[in-house]
CSV table of C-alpha atoms and ligand atoms in Angstrom, one decimal:
chain,number,residue,atom,x,y,z
A,29,UNK,CA,-0.1,-0.1,0.0
A,30,UNK,CA,1.3,3.5,-0.8
A,31,UNK,CA,1.2,6.1,2.1
A,32,UNK,CA,-2.0,8.0,1.8
A,33,UNK,CA,-2.5,11.5,3.3
A,34,UNK,CA,-4.1,11.4,6.6
A,35,UNK,CA,-7.6,12.9,7.1
A,36,UNK,CA,-7.8,16.6,7.2
A,37,UNK,CA,-7.4,17.6,10.9
A,38,UNK,CA,-10.9,19.6,10.8
A,39,UNK,CA,-12.5,16.1,9.9
A,40,UNK,CA,-14.0,14.0,12.7
A,41,UNK,CA,-12.3,10.5,13.0
A,42,UNK,CA,-14.3,7.9,11.3
A,43,UNK,CA,-14.2,4.1,11.7
A,44,UNK,CA,-16.2,1.4,10.0
A,45,UNK,CA,-17.0,-2.4,9.9
A,46,UNK,CA,-15.8,-3.8,6.6
A,47,UNK,CA,-17.8,-7.1,5.6
A,48,UNK,CA,-19.9,-8.7,2.9
A,49,UNK,CA,-22.7,-8.9,4.0
A,50,UNK,CA,-22.4,-6.4,6.6
A,51,UNK,CA,-25.9,-5.4,7.6
A,52,UNK,CA,-26.0,-7.8,10.4
A,53,UNK,CA,-23.1,-6.5,12.2
A,54,UNK,CA,-23.5,-5.1,15.7
A,55,UNK,CA,-20.2,-3.1,15.9
A,56,UNK,CA,-21.9,0.1,14.8
A,57,UNK,CA,-24.3,-0.2,17.8
A,58,UNK,CA,-21.3,-1.0,20.2
A,59,UNK,CA,-19.1,2.0,19.0
A,60,UNK,CA,-21.9,4.3,18.5
A,61,UNK,CA,-22.8,3.8,22.0
A,62,UNK,CA,-19.4,4.6,23.3
A,63,UNK,CA,-19.0,7.6,21.1
A,64,UNK,CA,-22.1,9.1,22.8
A,65,UNK,CA,-21.2,7.6,26.2
A,66,UNK,CA,-17.8,9.6,26.1
A,67,UNK,CA,-19.0,12.6,24.2
A,68,UNK,CA,-16.6,11.9,21.4
A,69,UNK,CA,-16.9,13.7,18.1
A,70,UNK,CA,-16.5,10.7,15.8
A,71,UNK,CA,-18.2,8.3,13.5
A,72,UNK,CA,-18.6,4.5,12.9
A,73,UNK,CA,-20.5,3.0,10.1
A,74,UNK,CA,-21.0,-0.1,8.0
A,75,UNK,CA,-19.1,-0.6,4.7
A,76,UNK,CA,-20.2,-3.4,2.3
A,77,UNK,CA,-17.1,-4.4,0.6
A,78,UNK,CA,-17.0,-7.2,-1.9
A,79,UNK,CA,-14.5,-10.0,-1.8
A,80,UNK,CA,-11.7,-8.8,-4.0
A,81,UNK,CA,-12.3,-5.2,-3.4
A,82,UNK,CA,-10.7,-4.9,0.0
A,83,UNK,CA,-7.3,-3.6,-1.2
A,84,UNK,CA,-8.7,-0.8,-3.2
A,85,UNK,CA,-11.2,0.0,-0.4
A,86,UNK,CA,-8.2,0.2,2.1
A,87,UNK,CA,-6.2,2.4,-0.1
A,88,UNK,CA,-9.0,5.1,-0.2
A,89,UNK,CA,-9.7,5.0,3.5
A,90,UNK,CA,-7.2,7.7,4.8
A,91,UNK,CA,-8.3,10.2,2.5
A,92,UNK,CA,-11.9,9.6,3.1
A,93,UNK,CA,-11.4,10.3,6.9
A,94,UNK,CA,-11.2,6.9,8.2
A,95,UNK,CA,-8.7,6.1,10.8
A,96,UNK,CA,-9.4,2.4,11.0
A,97,UNK,CA,-11.9,-0.3,10.8
A,98,UNK,CA,-13.1,-3.7,12.1
A,99,UNK,CA,-13.1,-6.5,9.6
A,100,UNK,CA,-15.6,-9.3,9.6
A,101,UNK,CA,-16.5,-12.2,7.2
A,102,UNK,CA,-15.0,-12.7,4.6
A,103,UNK,CA,-12.2,-10.2,5.0
A,104,UNK,CA,-10.3,-11.3,8.0
A,105,UNK,CA,-7.7,-13.3,6.3
A,106,UNK,CA,-7.2,-11.0,3.4
A,107,UNK,CA,-6.8,-7.9,5.7
A,108,UNK,CA,-3.9,-9.7,7.4
A,109,UNK,CA,-2.4,-10.3,4.2
A,110,UNK,CA,-2.7,-6.8,3.1
A,111,UNK,CA,-1.4,-5.2,6.3
A,112,UNK,CA,2.0,-3.4,6.5
A,113,UNK,CA,2.3,-4.5,10.1
A,114,UNK,CA,0.4,-7.2,12.1
A,115,UNK,CA,0.5,-8.1,15.6
A,116,UNK,CA,1.8,-11.4,16.9
A,117,UNK,CA,-1.8,-12.4,17.7
A,118,UNK,CA,-3.1,-11.7,14.2
A,119,UNK,CA,-0.2,-13.6,12.8
A,120,UNK,CA,-0.6,-16.6,15.0
A,121,UNK,CA,-4.5,-16.7,14.5
A,122,UNK,CA,-4.0,-16.1,10.8
A,123,UNK,CA,-6.7,-13.3,10.6
A,124,UNK,CA,-7.1,-9.9,11.5
A,125,UNK,CA,-10.3,-8.0,12.8
A,126,UNK,CA,-8.9,-4.5,13.8
A,127,UNK,CA,-7.2,-1.9,11.5
A,128,UNK,CA,-5.5,1.4,12.1
A,129,UNK,CA,-3.4,3.7,10.1
A,130,UNK,CA,0.1,4.8,11.1
A,131,UNK,CA,1.8,7.3,8.9
A,132,UNK,CA,-0.7,6.1,6.2
A,133,UNK,CA,0.2,2.5,6.5
A,134,UNK,CA,-2.2,0.0,7.5
A,135,UNK,CA,-1.5,-2.0,10.9
A,136,UNK,CA,-3.7,-4.7,12.0
A,137,UNK,CA,-4.3,-6.9,15.0
A,138,UNK,CA,-6.7,-9.8,16.1
A,139,UNK,CA,-8.8,-8.9,19.3
A,140,UNK,CA,-11.1,-11.8,19.3
A,141,UNK,CA,-8.7,-13.7,21.7
A,142,UNK,CA,-8.5,-10.7,24.0
A,143,UNK,CA,-12.2,-10.5,23.9
A,144,UNK,CA,-12.9,-14.0,24.7
A,145,UNK,CA,-10.1,-14.2,27.6
A,146,UNK,CA,-11.2,-10.7,29.1
A,147,UNK,CA,-14.7,-12.0,29.2
A,148,UNK,CA,-13.9,-15.4,30.6
A,149,UNK,CA,-11.6,-13.8,33.4
A,150,UNK,CA,-14.4,-11.4,34.4
A,151,UNK,CA,-17.4,-13.8,34.3
A,152,UNK,CA,-15.7,-16.9,35.8
A,153,UNK,CA,-12.6,-15.5,37.9
A,154,UNK,CA,-10.5,-18.4,39.0
A,155,UNK,CA,-11.4,-20.6,35.9
A,156,UNK,CA,-7.6,-21.6,35.6
A,157,UNK,CA,-7.3,-22.3,39.1
A,158,UNK,CA,-6.7,-26.0,38.4
A,159,UNK,CA,-4.1,-27.1,35.9
A,160,UNK,CA,-6.6,-28.9,33.8
A,161,UNK,CA,-7.2,-29.4,30.2
A,162,UNK,CA,-9.7,-27.4,28.2
A,163,UNK,CA,-12.0,-28.6,25.4
A,164,UNK,CA,-12.6,-26.7,22.3
A,165,UNK,CA,-15.4,-27.6,19.9
A,166,UNK,CA,-14.9,-26.3,16.3
A,167,UNK,CA,-11.8,-25.5,14.1
A,168,UNK,CA,-13.0,-22.2,12.3
A,169,UNK,CA,-11.6,-18.8,12.7
A,170,UNK,CA,-13.2,-18.3,16.2
A,171,UNK,CA,-11.6,-21.6,17.4
A,172,UNK,CA,-8.2,-20.2,16.2
A,173,UNK,CA,-8.5,-17.2,18.2
A,174,UNK,CA,-9.7,-18.9,21.3
A,175,UNK,CA,-7.0,-21.7,21.1
A,176,UNK,CA,-4.5,-18.9,20.9
A,177,UNK,CA,-5.9,-17.1,23.8
A,178,UNK,CA,-5.9,-20.2,25.9
A,179,UNK,CA,-2.4,-21.3,25.1
A,180,UNK,CA,-1.1,-17.7,25.8
A,181,UNK,CA,-3.0,-17.9,29.2
A,182,UNK,CA,-0.9,-21.0,30.0
A,183,UNK,CA,-3.4,-23.8,29.5
A,184,UNK,CA,-1.3,-26.7,29.1
A,185,UNK,CA,-3.5,-29.0,27.1
A,186,UNK,CA,-6.1,-27.9,24.7
A,187,UNK,CA,-8.3,-30.8,23.4
A,188,UNK,CA,-9.7,-30.0,20.1
A,189,UNK,CA,-12.9,-31.6,18.5
A,190,UNK,CA,-14.4,-30.8,15.2
A,191,UNK,CA,-16.8,-32.5,12.8
A,192,UNK,CA,-14.2,-32.2,10.0
A,193,UNK,CA,-11.2,-34.0,11.4
A,194,UNK,CA,-8.7,-32.6,9.1
A,195,UNK,CA,-9.7,-29.0,10.0
A,196,UNK,CA,-8.8,-29.8,13.6
A,197,UNK,CA,-5.6,-31.5,12.7
A,198,UNK,CA,-4.4,-28.5,10.5
A,199,UNK,CA,-5.1,-26.3,13.5
A,200,UNK,CA,-3.2,-28.3,15.8
A,201,UNK,CA,-0.2,-28.5,13.5
A,202,UNK,CA,-0.3,-24.6,13.5
A,203,UNK,CA,-0.4,-24.4,17.3
A,204,UNK,CA,2.0,-27.4,18.5
A,205,UNK,CA,1.8,-30.3,20.7
A,206,UNK,CA,-0.2,-28.7,23.5
A,207,UNK,CA,-3.3,-29.0,21.2
A,208,UNK,CA,-4.5,-32.6,21.0
A,209,UNK,CA,-7.1,-33.7,18.4
A,210,UNK,CA,-10.1,-36.1,19.3
A,211,UNK,CA,-12.8,-37.1,16.9
A,212,UNK,CA,-16.2,-35.7,16.9
A,213,UNK,CA,-17.4,-39.1,18.2
A,214,UNK,CA,-15.0,-39.0,21.1
A,215,UNK,CA,-16.3,-35.4,22.3
A,216,UNK,CA,-18.2,-36.5,25.4
A,217,UNK,CA,-15.2,-38.9,26.6
A,218,UNK,CA,-12.7,-36.1,25.9
A,219,UNK,CA,-14.4,-33.9,28.6
A,220,UNK,CA,-13.0,-36.1,31.4
A,221,UNK,CA,-10.9,-34.0,33.5
A,222,UNK,CA,-11.6,-30.7,31.8
A,223,UNK,CA,-12.4,-27.6,33.6
A,224,UNK,CA,-13.3,-25.6,30.7
A,225,UNK,CA,-15.4,-26.3,27.6
A,226,UNK,CA,-15.9,-23.7,24.9
A,227,UNK,CA,-18.3,-24.2,21.9
A,228,UNK,CA,-17.1,-22.2,18.9
A,229,UNK,CA,-19.3,-24.0,16.4
A,230,UNK,CA,-22.4,-22.5,15.2
A,231,UNK,CA,-24.3,-25.4,16.6
A,232,UNK,CA,-27.1,-24.0,19.1
A,233,UNK,CA,-27.4,-20.6,17.2
A,234,UNK,CA,-31.0,-19.6,16.4
A,235,UNK,CA,-31.8,-21.5,13.2
A,236,UNK,CA,-28.9,-24.0,13.4
A,237,UNK,CA,-29.3,-27.5,14.9
A,238,UNK,CA,-28.5,-27.8,18.7
A,239,UNK,CA,-25.1,-29.0,19.9
A,240,UNK,CA,-25.4,-32.6,21.2
A,241,UNK,CA,-23.1,-33.1,24.0
A,242,UNK,CA,-23.8,-34.7,27.5
A,243,UNK,CA,-21.8,-32.8,30.2
A,244,UNK,CA,-21.8,-35.9,32.6
A,245,UNK,CA,-18.0,-36.2,32.3
A,246,UNK,CA,-17.3,-32.6,33.0
A,247,UNK,CA,-15.7,-31.6,36.3
A,248,UNK,CA,-18.2,-30.2,38.6
A,249,UNK,CA,-16.4,-26.7,39.0
A,250,UNK,CA,-16.0,-26.5,35.3
A,251,UNK,CA,-16.8,-23.5,33.3
A,252,UNK,CA,-18.9,-23.9,29.9
A,253,UNK,CA,-18.5,-21.1,27.5
A,254,UNK,CA,-20.3,-20.5,24.2
A,255,UNK,CA,-19.4,-17.9,21.5
A,256,UNK,CA,-22.9,-18.0,20.2
A,257,UNK,CA,-24.9,-15.2,21.7
A,258,UNK,CA,-28.2,-15.5,19.6
A,259,UNK,CA,-29.9,-16.8,21.6
A,260,UNK,CA,-28.1,-15.3,24.7
A,261,UNK,CA,-28.7,-18.4,26.7
A,262,UNK,CA,-28.0,-21.3,24.3
A,263,UNK,CA,-29.3,-24.8,25.1
A,264,UNK,CA,-25.6,-25.7,26.0
A,265,UNK,CA,-25.2,-22.8,28.5
A,266,UNK,CA,-28.7,-23.7,29.9
A,267,UNK,CA,-27.6,-27.3,30.4
A,268,UNK,CA,-24.5,-26.2,32.1
A,269,UNK,CA,-26.2,-23.7,34.3
A,270,UNK,CA,-28.7,-26.6,35.3
A,271,UNK,CA,-25.9,-29.1,36.1
A,272,UNK,CA,-24.0,-26.5,38.4
A,273,UNK,CA,-21.4,-25.5,36.0
A,274,UNK,CA,-20.3,-21.8,35.6
A,275,UNK,CA,-21.9,-20.4,32.2
A,276,UNK,CA,-20.0,-17.9,30.0
A,277,UNK,CA,-22.0,-16.4,27.2
A,278,UNK,CA,-20.9,-15.2,23.9
A,279,UNK,CA,-22.0,-11.7,24.1
A,280,UNK,CA,-19.2,-10.5,26.3
A,281,UNK,CA,-16.6,-11.6,23.7
A,282,UNK,CA,-18.4,-9.5,21.0
A,283,UNK,CA,-18.3,-6.5,23.5
A,284,UNK,CA,-14.7,-6.9,24.8
A,285,UNK,CA,-13.2,-7.5,21.4
A,286,UNK,CA,-14.2,-4.2,20.4
A,287,UNK,CA,-12.3,-2.3,23.1
A,288,UNK,CA,-8.8,-2.2,21.8
A,289,UNK,CA,-10.1,-0.8,18.4
A,290,UNK,CA,-12.1,2.1,20.0
A,291,UNK,CA,-9.1,3.0,21.9
A,292,UNK,CA,-6.8,3.2,19.0
A,293,UNK,CA,-9.3,5.2,16.8
A,294,UNK,CA,-10.8,7.5,19.3
A,295,UNK,CA,-8.3,7.7,22.0
A,296,UNK,CA,-10.3,6.7,25.0
A,297,UNK,CA,-10.2,3.1,26.5
A,298,UNK,CA,-13.9,2.4,26.6
A,299,UNK,CA,-15.6,0.4,29.4
A,300,UNK,CA,-17.9,-2.8,28.9
A,301,UNK,CA,-20.7,-1.6,31.2
A,302,UNK,CA,-24.0,-3.0,32.0
A,303,UNK,CA,-25.7,-0.3,30.1
A,304,UNK,CA,-23.9,-1.3,26.9
A,305,UNK,CA,-24.6,-4.9,27.4
A,306,UNK,CA,-28.4,-4.1,27.9
A,307,UNK,CA,-28.4,-1.9,24.7
A,308,UNK,CA,-27.0,-4.8,22.7
A,309,UNK,CA,-29.3,-7.4,24.5
A,310,UNK,CA,-32.3,-5.2,23.5
A,311,UNK,CA,-31.2,-5.3,19.8
A,312,UNK,CA,-30.8,-9.1,19.9
A,313,UNK,CA,-34.2,-9.5,21.4
A,314,UNK,CA,-35.8,-7.1,18.9
A,315,UNK,CA,-34.1,-9.1,16.1
A,316,UNK,CA,-35.4,-12.3,17.5
A,317,UNK,CA,-38.8,-11.2,17.7
A,318,UNK,CA,-38.7,-10.0,14.2
A,319,UNK,CA,-37.5,-13.4,13.2
A,320,UNK,CA,-34.4,-11.9,11.6
A,321,UNK,CA,-31.8,-14.4,10.4
A,322,UNK,CA,-28.5,-14.4,12.5
A,323,UNK,CA,-25.5,-15.4,10.8
A,324,UNK,CA,-22.8,-14.7,13.4
A,325,UNK,CA,-21.4,-16.0,16.5
A,326,UNK,CA,-18.3,-13.9,17.6
A,327,UNK,CA,-18.4,-11.9,14.5
A,328,UNK,CA,-18.0,-8.3,14.8
B,16,LIG,P1,-16.0,-19.2,12.4
B,16,LIG,O1,-14.7,-18.7,11.4
B,16,LIG,O2,-16.7,-18.2,12.6
B,16,LIG,O3,-15.4,-20.0,13.5
B,16,LIG,P2,-16.6,-21.4,10.4
B,16,LIG,O4,-15.2,-21.5,9.9
B,16,LIG,O5,-17.6,-21.5,9.5
B,16,LIG,O6,-16.9,-20.3,11.3
B,16,LIG,O7,-16.6,-22.5,11.5
B,16,LIG,C1,-17.9,-23.2,12.0
B,16,LIG,C2,-17.6,-24.3,13.0
B,16,LIG,O8,-18.8,-24.8,13.3
B,16,LIG,C3,-16.8,-25.4,12.3
B,16,LIG,O9,-15.9,-25.9,13.2
B,16,LIG,C4,-17.8,-26.4,11.7
B,16,LIG,O10,-17.3,-27.7,11.6
B,16,LIG,P3,-16.6,-28.1,10.2
B,16,LIG,O11,-15.2,-27.7,10.2
B,16,LIG,O12,-16.8,-29.5,10.2
B,16,LIG,O13,-17.6,-27.4,9.0
B,16,LIG,C5,-18.8,-26.2,12.8
B,16,LIG,N1,-20.1,-26.8,12.6
B,16,LIG,C6,-21.0,-26.1,11.6
B,16,LIG,N2,-22.0,-26.8,11.5
B,16,LIG,C7,-21.8,-28.1,12.2
B,16,LIG,C8,-22.7,-29.3,12.3
B,16,LIG,N3,-23.9,-29.4,11.8
B,16,LIG,N4,-22.2,-30.2,13.1
B,16,LIG,C9,-20.8,-30.1,13.7
B,16,LIG,N5,-20.1,-29.0,13.4
B,16,LIG,C10,-20.6,-28.0,12.8
């Protein structure tokens, strides 16, 4: 990318979420809430950018007044490839969701692992008190971010289970011997001894089939996390709650992953408050009562 001039100093800083499609993204709701809450003169909008058009869009961003962006499906891998500088997290995960410009050059990171781990620590403090394995279901982009976050946090063994075995094996190859693959059929047995279960698949989302997994083998003090947040309490989280495990919902990850980007673009580190959460929950409930299709789990 050639260095583009920065926005005229009189212009308000703008950021956006780039996706295709992008109409479902709740990022404008989150960042708009913070801009108002902190009285910041700034803007955050949605930009529908076709696959293949990302590079052209990025080049034009600074002169259009954009200081950065979030990226969602299908642009996360391409954004990493186009960046001038990428954080260690983005490189390890293989995808970027947050962009900013330094001297006109695009810098990227991936805040999904940060979002998941921060929400986990706040909702289930002491989740890592016992040196025990964690089981992650799924092997897509969200699974890569969460496996990275768990390994960085010092989890010694991550058991990985995915319907398509080859995809889990590929992920394990990238992250090394602390990630051990089990087949989908073995998923209940693989829970034995685990103190954390994370669902990163789309199963349990409104409109998708339920996730079928008995929790009997899970340690009683275990934490059960789901990255699906529509519905807010998935059947997995409800079953975990009934069995006395600590449930961790998917919405917190969405809210916390937005924090580092907002701070970069607008200069204030925002708080994930109950008021923000209530605003997004109201939007989810309005969407559910409209019967709107939901396509995202952890997606920005
Ligand atoms: P993301 O990048 O958001 O994580 P993804 O790459 O589409 O999304 O991954 C979705 C995950 O849900 C995958 O692990 C997928 O399993 P496959 O790799 O076998 O496709 C999982 N998934 C989706 N539908 C599923 C189903 N009916 N049964 C089991 N796993 C399913």
